[in-house]
Amino acid sequence: MIVDAEDADAGGSHGIASSAQRARPLSRRSFLTGSAAGLGAIGLGGCVTSESTSLAEAARLYGPMPDEKFPIPAFDIRKVDPKYHRRIVRYESKETAGTIVVDPRNFYVYRVEGDGTATRYGANVGRDGFLWSGNAYVGRKSEWATWTPPKEMIRRQPEAAQYARGMPGGLDNPLGARTLHLYRNGAYTLYTIYASSDPGSIGTGITSGCVGLLSQDMIHLYARTPVKTKVVVLPA
């Protein structure tokens, strides 16, 4: 999972991220290692149908965002399987409108719309050994947050020591443009839903338990997700 400065001050956690900057000495993908404790398993049913998105629509959804604090470039949509493009799908669920459902088996995140549909986003999820399931809620939200690698990561990857006092927000920051911090019973779970700058990571299991959406998708979900929103992570 990813840790920002506030999380590290509160006791730290294990870090993850994905990489769009492989040429840099310390790439975002190099932060993928770490460990995490799972939550109790719980299930939720859903019925989904796939609709295709046109190339023009996908280009619009994943175009540049020049007005961001750190302008976000357009993604090369050819690097993302069209089935992971954002779209509205049929989704029957007993969860209330606004609930976020993570389906790690199929690499999707759903926002329940409450009318038999959901907004579906393609995602990256935890790799083998770091998958988890259970109920949580959004306890905190952050934009372009500072990220601080935990001591465990620095011991494992000494090159991360340069960020021991925090990596400022920006396009290279593992937290990305937006982050939803997941809590349970009043305590931070150390898991997040975060913005990924790596289109090639979508549809893969690469993290230490966190869930990544393309930056444009994460900004879209973030704007519609208040603190206290319920999050359900299905078993893989």
JSON list of C-alpha atoms in Angstrom, two decimals:
[
{"chain": "A", "resi": 1, "resn": "MET", "atom": "CA", "xyz": [0.00, 0.00, 0.00]},
{"chain": "A", "resi": 2, "resn": "ILE", "atom": "CA", "xyz": [1.02, 3.64, -0.25]},
{"chain": "A", "resi": 3, "resn": "VAL", "atom": "CA", "xyz": [1.84, 5.84, 2.69]},
{"chain": "A", "resi": 4, "resn": "ASP", "atom": "CA", "xyz": [1.78, 9.61, 2.82]},
{"chain": "A", "resi": 5, "resn": "ALA", "atom": "CA", "xyz": [3.57, 11.84, 5.30]},
{"chain": "A", "resi": 6, "resn": "GLU", "atom": "CA", "xyz": [0.69, 11.86, 7.76]},
{"chain": "A", "resi": 7, "resn": "ASP", "atom": "CA", "xyz": [0.44, 8.07, 7.69]},
{"chain": "A", "resi": 8, "resn": "ALA", "atom": "CA", "xyz": [4.16, 7.68, 8.31]},
{"chain": "A", "resi": 9, "resn": "ASP", "atom": "CA", "xyz": [4.01, 10.05, 11.27]},
{"chain": "A", "resi": 10, "resn": "ALA", "atom": "CA", "xyz": [1.17, 8.01, 12.68]},
{"chain": "A", "resi": 11, "resn": "GLY", "atom": "CA", "xyz": [3.28, 4.88, 12.78]},
{"chain": "A", "resi": 12, "resn": "GLY", "atom": "CA", "xyz": [4.10, 4.04, 9.20]},
{"chain": "A", "resi": 13, "resn": "SER", "atom": "CA", "xyz": [3.08, 1.21, 6.87]},
{"chain": "A", "resi": 14, "resn": "HIS", "atom": "CA", "xyz": [4.33, -0.67, 3.87]},
{"chain": "A", "resi": 15, "resn": "GLY", "atom": "CA", "xyz": [4.52, 1.13, 0.51]},
{"chain": "A", "resi": 16, "resn": "ILE", "atom": "CA", "xyz": [3.48, 0.38, -3.04]},
{"chain": "A", "resi": 17, "resn": "ALA", "atom": "CA", "xyz": [3.03, 2.24, -6.28]},
{"chain": "A", "resi": 18, "resn": "SER", "atom": "CA", "xyz": [3.12, 1.81, -10.03]},
{"chain": "A", "resi": 19, "resn": "SER", "atom": "CA", "xyz": [5.52, 3.36, -12.50]},
{"chain": "A", "resi": 20, "resn": "ALA", "atom": "CA", "xyz": [5.31, 5.64, -15.49]},
{"chain": "A", "resi": 21, "resn": "GLN", "atom": "CA", "xyz": [8.89, 6.83, -15.00]},
{"chain": "A", "resi": 22, "resn": "ARG", "atom": "CA", "xyz": [11.00, 3.74, -15.55]},
{"chain": "A", "resi": 23, "resn": "ALA", "atom": "CA", "xyz": [13.96, 5.78, -16.75]},
{"chain": "A", "resi": 24, "resn": "ARG", "atom": "CA", "xyz": [14.32, 7.52, -13.39]},
{"chain": "A", "resi": 25, "resn": "PRO", "atom": "CA", "xyz": [16.90, 6.10, -10.93]},
{"chain": "A", "resi": 26, "resn": "LEU", "atom": "CA", "xyz": [14.16, 5.31, -8.42]},
{"chain": "A", "resi": 27, "resn": "SER", "atom": "CA", "xyz": [11.10, 4.37, -10.40]},
{"chain": "A", "resi": 28, "resn": "ARG", "atom": "CA", "xyz": [7.54, 4.31, -9.12]},
{"chain": "A", "resi": 29, "resn": "ARG", "atom": "CA", "xyz": [7.34, 0.62, -9.97]},
{"chain": "A", "resi": 30, "resn": "SER", "atom": "CA", "xyz": [10.27, 0.01, -7.62]},
{"chain": "A", "resi": 31, "resn": "PHE", "atom": "CA", "xyz": [7.95, 0.85, -4.73]},
{"chain": "A", "resi": 32, "resn": "LEU", "atom": "CA", "xyz": [5.76, -2.18, -5.35]},
{"chain": "A", "resi": 33, "resn": "THR", "atom": "CA", "xyz": [7.37, -4.37, -2.72]},
{"chain": "A", "resi": 34, "resn": "GLY", "atom": "CA", "xyz": [6.02, -4.53, 0.80]},
{"chain": "A", "resi": 35, "resn": "SER", "atom": "CA", "xyz": [3.75, -6.55, 3.01]},
{"chain": "A", "resi": 36, "resn": "ALA", "atom": "CA", "xyz": [0.30, -6.11, 4.50]},
{"chain": "A", "resi": 37, "resn": "ALA", "atom": "CA", "xyz": [-2.18, -7.72, 6.84]},
{"chain": "A", "resi": 38, "resn": "GLY", "atom": "CA", "xyz": [-5.47, -8.82, 5.32]},
{"chain": "A", "resi": 39, "resn": "LEU", "atom": "CA", "xyz": [-8.99, -8.02, 6.45]},
{"chain": "A", "resi": 40, "resn": "GLY", "atom": "CA", "xyz": [-11.71, -10.58, 7.10]},
{"chain": "A", "resi": 41, "resn": "ALA", "atom": "CA", "xyz": [-13.29, -12.05, 3.99]},
{"chain": "A", "resi": 42, "resn": "ILE", "atom": "CA", "xyz": [-16.77, -11.03, 2.90]},
{"chain": "A", "resi": 43, "resn": "GLY", "atom": "CA", "xyz": [-18.71, -11.48, -0.33]},
{"chain": "A", "resi": 44, "resn": "LEU", "atom": "CA", "xyz": [-21.10, -9.39, -2.41]},
{"chain": "A", "resi": 45, "resn": "GLY", "atom": "CA", "xyz": [-23.02, -10.42, -5.51]},
{"chain": "A", "resi": 46, "resn": "GLY", "atom": "CA", "xyz": [-23.33, -8.45, -8.72]},
{"chain": "A", "resi": 47, "resn": "CYS", "atom": "CA", "xyz": [-24.44, -8.84, -12.30]},
{"chain": "A", "resi": 48, "resn": "VAL", "atom": "CA", "xyz": [-22.43, -7.02, -14.93]},
{"chain": "A", "resi": 49, "resn": "THR", "atom": "CA", "xyz": [-22.68, -6.63, -18.67]},
{"chain": "A", "resi": 50, "resn": "SER", "atom": "CA", "xyz": [-19.95, -5.18, -20.87]},
{"chain": "A", "resi": 51, "resn": "GLU", "atom": "CA", "xyz": [-20.53, -2.40, -23.35]},
{"chain": "A", "resi": 52, "resn": "SER", "atom": "CA", "xyz": [-17.84, -1.13, -25.67]},
{"chain": "A", "resi": 53, "resn": "THR", "atom": "CA", "xyz": [-16.49, 2.40, -25.69]},
{"chain": "A", "resi": 54, "resn": "SER", "atom": "CA", "xyz": [-15.58, 4.08, -28.93]},
{"chain": "A", "resi": 55, "resn": "LEU", "atom": "CA", "xyz": [-12.00, 5.16, -29.50]},
{"chain": "A", "resi": 56, "resn": "ALA", "atom": "CA", "xyz": [-13.14, 8.78, -29.57]},
{"chain": "A", "resi": 57, "resn": "GLU", "atom": "CA", "xyz": [-14.97, 8.42, -26.27]},
{"chain": "A", "resi": 58, "resn": "ALA", "atom": "CA", "xyz": [-11.96, 6.75, -24.65]},
{"chain": "A", "resi": 59, "resn": "ALA", "atom": "CA", "xyz": [-9.71, 9.53, -25.91]},
{"chain": "A", "resi": 60, "resn": "ARG", "atom": "CA", "xyz": [-12.05, 12.05, -24.30]},
{"chain": "A", "resi": 61, "resn": "LEU", "atom": "CA", "xyz": [-12.18, 10.20, -20.98]},
{"chain": "A", "resi": 62, "resn": "TYR", "atom": "CA", "xyz": [-8.42, 9.83, -20.77]},
{"chain": "A", "resi": 63, "resn": "GLY", "atom": "CA", "xyz": [-7.35, 13.11, -22.34]},
{"chain": "A", "resi": 64, "resn": "PRO", "atom": "CA", "xyz": [-5.02, 15.66, -20.74]},
{"chain": "A", "resi": 65, "resn": "MET", "atom": "CA", "xyz": [-6.00, 17.53, -17.57]},
{"chain": "A", "resi": 66, "resn": "PRO", "atom": "CA", "xyz": [-4.01, 20.79, -17.89]},
{"chain": "A", "resi": 67, "resn": "ASP", "atom": "CA", "xyz": [-5.80, 22.55, -15.03]},
{"chain": "A", "resi": 68, "resn": "GLU", "atom": "CA", "xyz": [-4.52, 20.19, -12.34]},
{"chain": "A", "resi": 69, "resn": "LYS", "atom": "CA", "xyz": [-1.91, 21.44, -9.85]},
{"chain": "A", "resi": 70, "resn": "PHE", "atom": "CA", "xyz": [0.48, 19.17, -11.74]},
{"chain": "A", "resi": 71, "resn": "PRO", "atom": "CA", "xyz": [-0.93, 18.95, -15.28]},
{"chain": "A", "resi": 72, "resn": "ILE", "atom": "CA", "xyz": [-1.79, 15.36, -16.18]},
{"chain": "A", "resi": 73, "resn": "PRO", "atom": "CA", "xyz": [-0.99, 14.25, -19.73]},
{"chain": "A", "resi": 74, "resn": "ALA", "atom": "CA", "xyz": [-3.28, 12.14, -21.87]},
{"chain": "A", "resi": 75, "resn": "PHE", "atom": "CA", "xyz": [-2.84, 8.39, -21.60]},
{"chain": "A", "resi": 76, "resn": "ASP", "atom": "CA", "xyz": [-2.04, 6.29, -24.63]},
{"chain": "A", "resi": 77, "resn": "ILE", "atom": "CA", "xyz": [-5.33, 4.40, -24.65]},
{"chain": "A", "resi": 78, "resn": "ARG", "atom": "CA", "xyz": [-3.76, 1.68, -26.80]},
{"chain": "A", "resi": 79, "resn": "LYS", "atom": "CA", "xyz": [-1.96, 0.52, -23.65]},
{"chain": "A", "resi": 80, "resn": "VAL", "atom": "CA", "xyz": [-5.23, -0.23, -21.84]},
{"chain": "A", "resi": 81, "resn": "ASP", "atom": "CA", "xyz": [-7.53, -3.09, -22.82]},
{"chain": "A", "resi": 82, "resn": "PRO", "atom": "CA", "xyz": [-10.86, -1.46, -23.81]},
{"chain": "A", "resi": 83, "resn": "LYS", "atom": "CA", "xyz": [-12.70, -3.63, -21.29]},
{"chain": "A", "resi": 84, "resn": "TYR", "atom": "CA", "xyz": [-11.04, -1.56, -18.55]},
{"chain": "A", "resi": 85, "resn": "HIS", "atom": "CA", "xyz": [-12.26, 1.79, -19.88]},
{"chain": "A", "resi": 86, "resn": "ARG", "atom": "CA", "xyz": [-14.63, 3.67, -17.60]},
{"chain": "A", "resi": 87, "resn": "ARG", "atom": "CA", "xyz": [-18.29, 3.03, -18.38]},
{"chain": "A", "resi": 88, "resn": "ILE", "atom": "CA", "xyz": [-21.76, 2.63, -16.89]},
{"chain": "A", "resi": 89, "resn": "VAL", "atom": "CA", "xyz": [-22.78, -1.04, -16.64]},
{"chain": "A", "resi": 90, "resn": "ARG", "atom": "CA", "xyz": [-25.73, -3.00, -15.27]},
{"chain": "A", "resi": 91, "resn": "TYR", "atom": "CA", "xyz": [-24.90, -3.98, -11.71]},
{"chain": "A", "resi": 92, "resn": "GLU", "atom": "CA", "xyz": [-27.44, -5.41, -9.30]},
{"chain": "A", "resi": 93, "resn": "SER", "atom": "CA", "xyz": [-26.41, -4.89, -5.70]},
{"chain": "A", "resi": 94, "resn": "LYS", "atom": "CA", "xyz": [-28.00, -4.55, -2.28]},
{"chain": "A", "resi": 95, "resn": "GLU", "atom": "CA", "xyz": [-25.46, -1.86, -1.42]},
{"chain": "A", "resi": 96, "resn": "THR", "atom": "CA", "xyz": [-26.64, 1.74, -1.23]},
{"chain": "A", "resi": 97, "resn": "ALA", "atom": "CA", "xyz": [-25.86, 4.28, -3.91]},
{"chain": "A", "resi": 98, "resn": "GLY", "atom": "CA", "xyz": [-22.32, 5.60, -3.62]},
{"chain": "A", "resi": 99, "resn": "THR", "atom": "CA", "xyz": [-20.83, 2.40, -2.19]},
{"chain": "A", "resi": 100, "resn": "ILE", "atom": "CA", "xyz": [-17.51, 1.41, -3.75]},
{"chain": "A", "resi": 101, "resn": "VAL", "atom": "CA", "xyz": [-17.06, -2.27, -4.59]},
{"chain": "A", "resi": 102, "resn": "VAL", "atom": "CA", "xyz": [-13.61, -3.62, -5.51]},
{"chain": "A", "resi": 103, "resn": "ASP", "atom": "CA", "xyz": [-13.52, -6.82, -7.59]},
{"chain": "A", "resi": 104, "resn": "PRO", "atom": "CA", "xyz": [-9.84, -7.89, -7.55]},
{"chain": "A", "resi": 105, "resn": "ARG", "atom": "CA", "xyz": [-10.52, -11.11, -9.44]},
{"chain": "A", "resi": 106, "resn": "ASN", "atom": "CA", "xyz": [-11.63, -9.15, -12.50]},
{"chain": "A", "resi": 107, "resn": "PHE", "atom": "CA", "xyz": [-9.59, -5.97, -11.92]},
{"chain": "A", "resi": 108, "resn": "TYR", "atom": "CA", "xyz": [-12.58, -3.67, -11.56]},
{"chain": "A", "resi": 109, "resn": "VAL", "atom": "CA", "xyz": [-13.79, -1.01, -9.14]},
{"chain": "A", "resi": 110, "resn": "TYR", "atom": "CA", "xyz": [-17.51, -0.18, -9.12]},
{"chain": "A", "resi": 111, "resn": "ARG", "atom": "CA", "xyz": [-19.36, 2.83, -7.78]},
{"chain": "A", "resi": 112, "resn": "VAL", "atom": "CA", "xyz": [-22.93, 1.70, -7.14]},
{"chain": "A", "resi": 113, "resn": "GLU", "atom": "CA", "xyz": [-25.38, 4.17, -8.67]},
{"chain": "A", "resi": 114, "resn": "GLY", "atom": "CA", "xyz": [-28.50, 2.79, -6.94]},
{"chain": "A", "resi": 115, "resn": "ASP", "atom": "CA", "xyz": [-30.62, 2.21, -10.04]},
{"chain": "A", "resi": 116, "resn": "GLY", "atom": "CA", "xyz": [-29.36, -1.21, -11.05]},
{"chain": "A", "resi": 117, "resn": "THR", "atom": "CA", "xyz": [-26.25, 0.27, -12.60]},
{"chain": "A", "resi": 118, "resn": "ALA", "atom": "CA", "xyz": [-22.73, 1.16, -11.54]},
{"chain": "A", "resi": 119, "resn": "THR", "atom": "CA", "xyz": [-19.84, 3.18, -12.85]},
{"chain": "A", "resi": 120, "resn": "ARG", "atom": "CA", "xyz": [-17.08, 0.68, -13.56]},
{"chain": "A", "resi": 121, "resn": "TYR", "atom": "CA", "xyz": [-13.36, 1.48, -13.62]},
{"chain": "A", "resi": 122, "resn": "GLY", "atom": "CA", "xyz": [-10.43, -0.73, -14.61]},
{"chain": "A", "resi": 123, "resn": "ALA", "atom": "CA", "xyz": [-7.92, -1.23, -11.80]},
{"chain": "A", "resi": 124, "resn": "ASN", "atom": "CA", "xyz": [-4.67, -2.75, -10.67]},
{"chain": "A", "resi": 125, "resn": "VAL", "atom": "CA", "xyz": [-4.84, -4.78, -7.46]},
{"chain": "A", "resi": 126, "resn": "GLY", "atom": "CA", "xyz": [-2.72, -6.72, -4.97]},
{"chain": "A", "resi": 127, "resn": "ARG", "atom": "CA", "xyz": [-0.34, -9.35, -6.29]},
{"chain": "A", "resi": 128, "resn": "ASP", "atom": "CA", "xyz": [-0.29, -12.93, -4.99]},
{"chain": "A", "resi": 129, "resn": "GLY", "atom": "CA", "xyz": [0.24, -12.92, -1.26]},
{"chain": "A", "resi": 130, "resn": "PHE", "atom": "CA", "xyz": [-1.15, -9.42, -0.82]},
{"chain": "A", "resi": 131, "resn": "LEU", "atom": "CA", "xyz": [-4.79, -9.88, -1.77]},
{"chain": "A", "resi": 132, "resn": "TRP", "atom": "CA", "xyz": [-7.37, -9.14, 0.92]},
{"chain": "A", "resi": 133, "resn": "SER", "atom": "CA", "xyz": [-11.12, -8.79, 1.24]},
{"chain": "A", "resi": 134, "resn": "GLY", "atom": "CA", "xyz": [-13.58, -7.22, 3.62]},
{"chain": "A", "resi": 135, "resn": "ASN", "atom": "CA", "xyz": [-15.50, -4.07, 4.49]},
{"chain": "A", "resi": 136, "resn": "ALA", "atom": "CA", "xyz": [-13.91, -0.70, 5.09]},
{"chain": "A", "resi": 137, "resn": "TYR", "atom": "CA", "xyz": [-14.83, 2.95, 4.61]},
{"chain": "A", "resi": 138, "resn": "VAL", "atom": "CA", "xyz": [-13.17, 6.10, 3.33]},
{"chain": "A", "resi": 139, "resn": "GLY", "atom": "CA", "xyz": [-11.75, 7.72, 6.45]},
{"chain": "A", "resi": 140, "resn": "ARG", "atom": "CA", "xyz": [-9.72, 10.40, 4.75]},
{"chain": "A", "resi": 141, "resn": "LYS", "atom": "CA", "xyz": [-9.12, 11.88, 1.30]},
{"chain": "A", "resi": 142, "resn": "SER", "atom": "CA", "xyz": [-6.02, 13.60, -0.05]},
{"chain": "A", "resi": 143, "resn": "GLU", "atom": "CA", "xyz": [-4.92, 15.43, -3.20]},
{"chain": "A", "resi": 144, "resn": "TRP", "atom": "CA", "xyz": [-1.33, 15.34, -4.44]},
{"chain": "A", "resi": 145, "resn": "ALA", "atom": "CA", "xyz": [-0.21, 14.15, -1.02]},
{"chain": "A", "resi": 146, "resn": "THR", "atom": "CA", "xyz": [3.36, 13.80, 0.22]},
{"chain": "A", "resi": 147, "resn": "TRP", "atom": "CA", "xyz": [4.53, 10.20, 0.29]},
{"chain": "A", "resi": 148, "resn": "THR", "atom": "CA", "xyz": [6.99, 8.81, 2.83]},
{"chain": "A", "resi": 149, "resn": "PRO", "atom": "CA", "xyz": [8.44, 5.29, 2.49]},
{"chain": "A", "resi": 150, "resn": "PRO", "atom": "CA", "xyz": [8.23, 3.24, 5.69]},
{"chain": "A", "resi": 151, "resn": "LYS", "atom": "CA", "xyz": [11.39, 2.05, 7.42]},
{"chain": "A", "resi": 152, "resn": "GLU", "atom": "CA", "xyz": [10.73, -1.52, 6.22]},
{"chain": "A", "resi": 153, "resn": "MET", "atom": "CA", "xyz": [10.90, -0.37, 2.61]},
{"chain": "A", "resi": 154, "resn": "ILE", "atom": "CA", "xyz": [14.07, 1.65, 3.15]},
{"chain": "A", "resi": 155, "resn": "ARG", "atom": "CA", "xyz": [15.76, -1.40, 4.67]},
{"chain": "A", "resi": 156, "resn": "ARG", "atom": "CA", "xyz": [14.67, -3.48, 1.70]},
{"chain": "A", "resi": 157, "resn": "GLN", "atom": "CA", "xyz": [15.32, -0.81, -0.93]},
{"chain": "A", "resi": 158, "resn": "PRO", "atom": "CA", "xyz": [18.06, 1.58, 0.27]},
{"chain": "A", "resi": 159, "resn": "GLU", "atom": "CA", "xyz": [17.53, 3.84, -2.74]},
{"chain": "A", "resi": 160, "resn": "ALA", "atom": "CA", "xyz": [14.21, 4.89, -1.17]},
{"chain": "A", "resi": 161, "resn": "ALA", "atom": "CA", "xyz": [16.12, 6.54, 1.71]},
{"chain": "A", "resi": 162, "resn": "GLN", "atom": "CA", "xyz": [16.30, 9.77, -0.29]},
{"chain": "A", "resi": 163, "resn": "TYR", "atom": "CA", "xyz": [12.58, 10.17, 0.44]},
{"chain": "A", "resi": 164, "resn": "ALA", "atom": "CA", "xyz": [12.79, 9.34, 4.15]},
{"chain": "A", "resi": 165, "resn": "ARG", "atom": "CA", "xyz": [11.50, 12.83, 4.92]},
{"chain": "A", "resi": 166, "resn": "GLY", "atom": "CA", "xyz": [8.83, 12.65, 2.26]},
{"chain": "A", "resi": 167, "resn": "MET", "atom": "CA", "xyz": [8.41, 12.87, -1.49]},
{"chain": "A", "resi": 168, "resn": "PRO", "atom": "CA", "xyz": [6.41, 15.98, -2.42]},
{"chain": "A", "resi": 169, "resn": "GLY", "atom": "CA", "xyz": [3.22, 15.58, -4.42]},
{"chain": "A", "resi": 170, "resn": "GLY", "atom": "CA", "xyz": [3.63, 15.39, -8.16]},
{"chain": "A", "resi": 171, "resn": "LEU", "atom": "CA", "xyz": [3.39, 13.16, -11.20]},
{"chain": "A", "resi": 172, "resn": "ASP", "atom": "CA", "xyz": [6.20, 10.91, -9.94]},
{"chain": "A", "resi": 173, "resn": "ASN", "atom": "CA", "xyz": [4.72, 10.54, -6.46]},
{"chain": "A", "resi": 174, "resn": "PRO", "atom": "CA", "xyz": [3.35, 7.03, -5.77]},
{"chain": "A", "resi": 175, "resn": "LEU", "atom": "CA", "xyz": [0.16, 8.45, -4.25]},
{"chain": "A", "resi": 176, "resn": "GLY", "atom": "CA", "xyz": [-0.70, 10.20, -7.48]},
{"chain": "A", "resi": 177, "resn": "ALA", "atom": "CA", "xyz": [-3.27, 12.94, -7.93]},
{"chain": "A", "resi": 178, "resn": "ARG", "atom": "CA", "xyz": [-5.90, 11.62, -5.52]},
{"chain": "A", "resi": 179, "resn": "THR", "atom": "CA", "xyz": [-6.04, 9.06, -2.72]},
{"chain": "A", "resi": 180, "resn": "LEU", "atom": "CA", "xyz": [-8.87, 7.50, -0.72]},
{"chain": "A", "resi": 181, "resn": "HIS", "atom": "CA", "xyz": [-7.54, 6.18, 2.61]},
{"chain": "A", "resi": 182, "resn": "LEU", "atom": "CA", "xyz": [-9.45, 3.16, 3.87]},
{"chain": "A", "resi": 183, "resn": "TYR", "atom": "CA", "xyz": [-10.37, 2.77, 7.55]},
{"chain": "A", "resi": 184, "resn": "ARG", "atom": "CA", "xyz": [-12.05, 0.10, 9.62]},
{"chain": "A", "resi": 185, "resn": "ASN", "atom": "CA", "xyz": [-13.49, 0.45, 13.14]},
{"chain": "A", "resi": 186, "resn": "GLY", "atom": "CA", "xyz": [-11.90, 3.87, 13.43]},
{"chain": "A", "resi": 187, "resn": "ALA", "atom": "CA", "xyz": [-8.39, 2.69, 12.51]},
{"chain": "A", "resi": 188, "resn": "TYR", "atom": "CA", "xyz": [-6.46, 3.20, 9.29]},
{"chain": "A", "resi": 189, "resn": "THR", "atom": "CA", "xyz": [-6.14, -0.14, 7.47]},
{"chain": "A", "resi": 190, "resn": "LEU", "atom": "CA", "xyz": [-2.99, 1.00, 5.58]},
{"chain": "A", "resi": 191, "resn": "TYR", "atom": "CA", "xyz": [-4.84, 0.32, 2.31]},
{"chain": "A", "resi": 192, "resn": "THR", "atom": "CA", "xyz": [-5.73, 2.98, -0.25]},
{"chain": "A", "resi": 193, "resn": "ILE", "atom": "CA", "xyz": [-7.41, 3.51, -3.58]},
{"chain": "A", "resi": 194, "resn": "TYR", "atom": "CA", "xyz": [-4.98, 5.73, -5.46]},
{"chain": "A", "resi": 195, "resn": "ALA", "atom": "CA", "xyz": [-4.24, 7.31, -8.84]},
{"chain": "A", "resi": 196, "resn": "SER", "atom": "CA", "xyz": [-1.85, 5.43, -11.12]},
{"chain": "A", "resi": 197, "resn": "SER", "atom": "CA", "xyz": [0.16, 7.06, -13.91]},
{"chain": "A", "resi": 198, "resn": "ASP", "atom": "CA", "xyz": [0.92, 3.68, -15.46]},
{"chain": "A", "resi": 199, "resn": "PRO", "atom": "CA", "xyz": [-1.71, 2.53, -17.97]},
{"chain": "A", "resi": 200, "resn": "GLY", "atom": "CA", "xyz": [0.14, -0.75, -18.37]},
{"chain": "A", "resi": 201, "resn": "SER", "atom": "CA", "xyz": [-0.59, -1.64, -14.73]},
{"chain": "A", "resi": 202, "resn": "ILE", "atom": "CA", "xyz": [-4.36, -1.73, -15.22]},
{"chain": "A", "resi": 203, "resn": "GLY", "atom": "CA", "xyz": [-5.66, -5.27, -15.27]},
{"chain": "A", "resi": 204, "resn": "THR", "atom": "CA", "xyz": [-2.67, -6.63, -13.33]},
{"chain": "A", "resi": 205, "resn": "GLY", "atom": "CA", "xyz": [-1.86, -7.65, -9.77]},
{"chain": "A", "resi": 206, "resn": "ILE", "atom": "CA", "xyz": [1.22, -5.63, -8.81]},
{"chain": "A", "resi": 207, "resn": "THR", "atom": "CA", "xyz": [0.57, -3.89, -5.51]},
{"chain": "A", "resi": 208, "resn": "SER", "atom": "CA", "xyz": [0.91, -4.73, -1.82]},
{"chain": "A", "resi": 209, "resn": "GLY", "atom": "CA", "xyz": [-2.85, -4.67, -1.39]},
{"chain": "A", "resi": 210, "resn": "CYS", "atom": "CA", "xyz": [-3.80, -1.18, -2.54]},
{"chain": "A", "resi": 211, "resn": "VAL", "atom": "CA", "xyz": [-5.99, -0.52, -5.58]},
{"chain": "A", "resi": 212, "resn": "GLY", "atom": "CA", "xyz": [-4.97, 1.80, -8.39]},
{"chain": "A", "resi": 213, "resn": "LEU", "atom": "CA", "xyz": [-7.09, 3.53, -11.04]},
{"chain": "A", "resi": 214, "resn": "LEU", "atom": "CA", "xyz": [-5.90, 5.59, -13.96]},
{"chain": "A", "resi": 215, "resn": "SER", "atom": "CA", "xyz": [-5.49, 9.20, -12.83]},
{"chain": "A", "resi": 216, "resn": "GLN", "atom": "CA", "xyz": [-8.49, 10.44, -14.83]},
{"chain": "A", "resi": 217, "resn": "ASP", "atom": "CA", "xyz": [-10.67, 7.67, -13.39]},
{"chain": "A", "resi": 218, "resn": "MET", "atom": "CA", "xyz": [-9.44, 8.27, -9.85]},
{"chain": "A", "resi": 219, "resn": "ILE", "atom": "CA", "xyz": [-10.18, 11.98, -10.08]},
{"chain": "A", "resi": 220, "resn": "HIS", "atom": "CA", "xyz": [-13.67, 11.13, -11.36]},
{"chain": "A", "resi": 221, "resn": "LEU", "atom": "CA", "xyz": [-14.32, 8.69, -8.49]},
{"chain": "A", "resi": 222, "resn": "TYR", "atom": "CA", "xyz": [-12.74, 10.93, -5.86]},
{"chain": "A", "resi": 223, "resn": "ALA", "atom": "CA", "xyz": [-15.03, 13.85, -6.72]},
{"chain": "A", "resi": 224, "resn": "ARG", "atom": "CA", "xyz": [-18.09, 11.64, -6.13]},
{"chain": "A", "resi": 225, "resn": "THR", "atom": "CA", "xyz": [-16.88, 9.97, -2.94]},
{"chain": "A", "resi": 226, "resn": "PRO", "atom": "CA", "xyz": [-17.37, 11.68, 0.44]},
{"chain": "A", "resi": 227, "resn": "VAL", "atom": "CA", "xyz": [-15.60, 10.65, 3.63]},
{"chain": "A", "resi": 228, "resn": "LYS", "atom": "CA", "xyz": [-17.43, 7.75, 5.36]},
{"chain": "A", "resi": 229, "resn": "THR", "atom": "CA", "xyz": [-18.30, 6.10, 2.03]},
{"chain": "A", "resi": 230, "resn": "LYS", "atom": "CA", "xyz": [-18.52, 2.32, 2.44]},
{"chain": "A", "resi": 231, "resn": "VAL", "atom": "CA", "xyz": [-15.97, 0.23, 0.54]},
{"chain": "A", "resi": 232, "resn": "VAL", "atom": "CA", "xyz": [-16.41, -3.51, -0.05]},
{"chain": "A", "resi": 233, "resn": "VAL", "atom": "CA", "xyz": [-13.45, -5.55, -1.31]},
{"chain": "A", "resi": 234, "resn": "LEU", "atom": "CA", "xyz": [-14.59, -8.89, -2.72]},
{"chain": "A", "resi": 235, "resn": "PRO", "atom": "CA", "xyz": [-12.58, -12.09, -2.30]},
{"chain": "A", "resi": 236, "resn": "ALA", "atom": "CA", "xyz": [-10.23, -12.84, -5.14]}
]
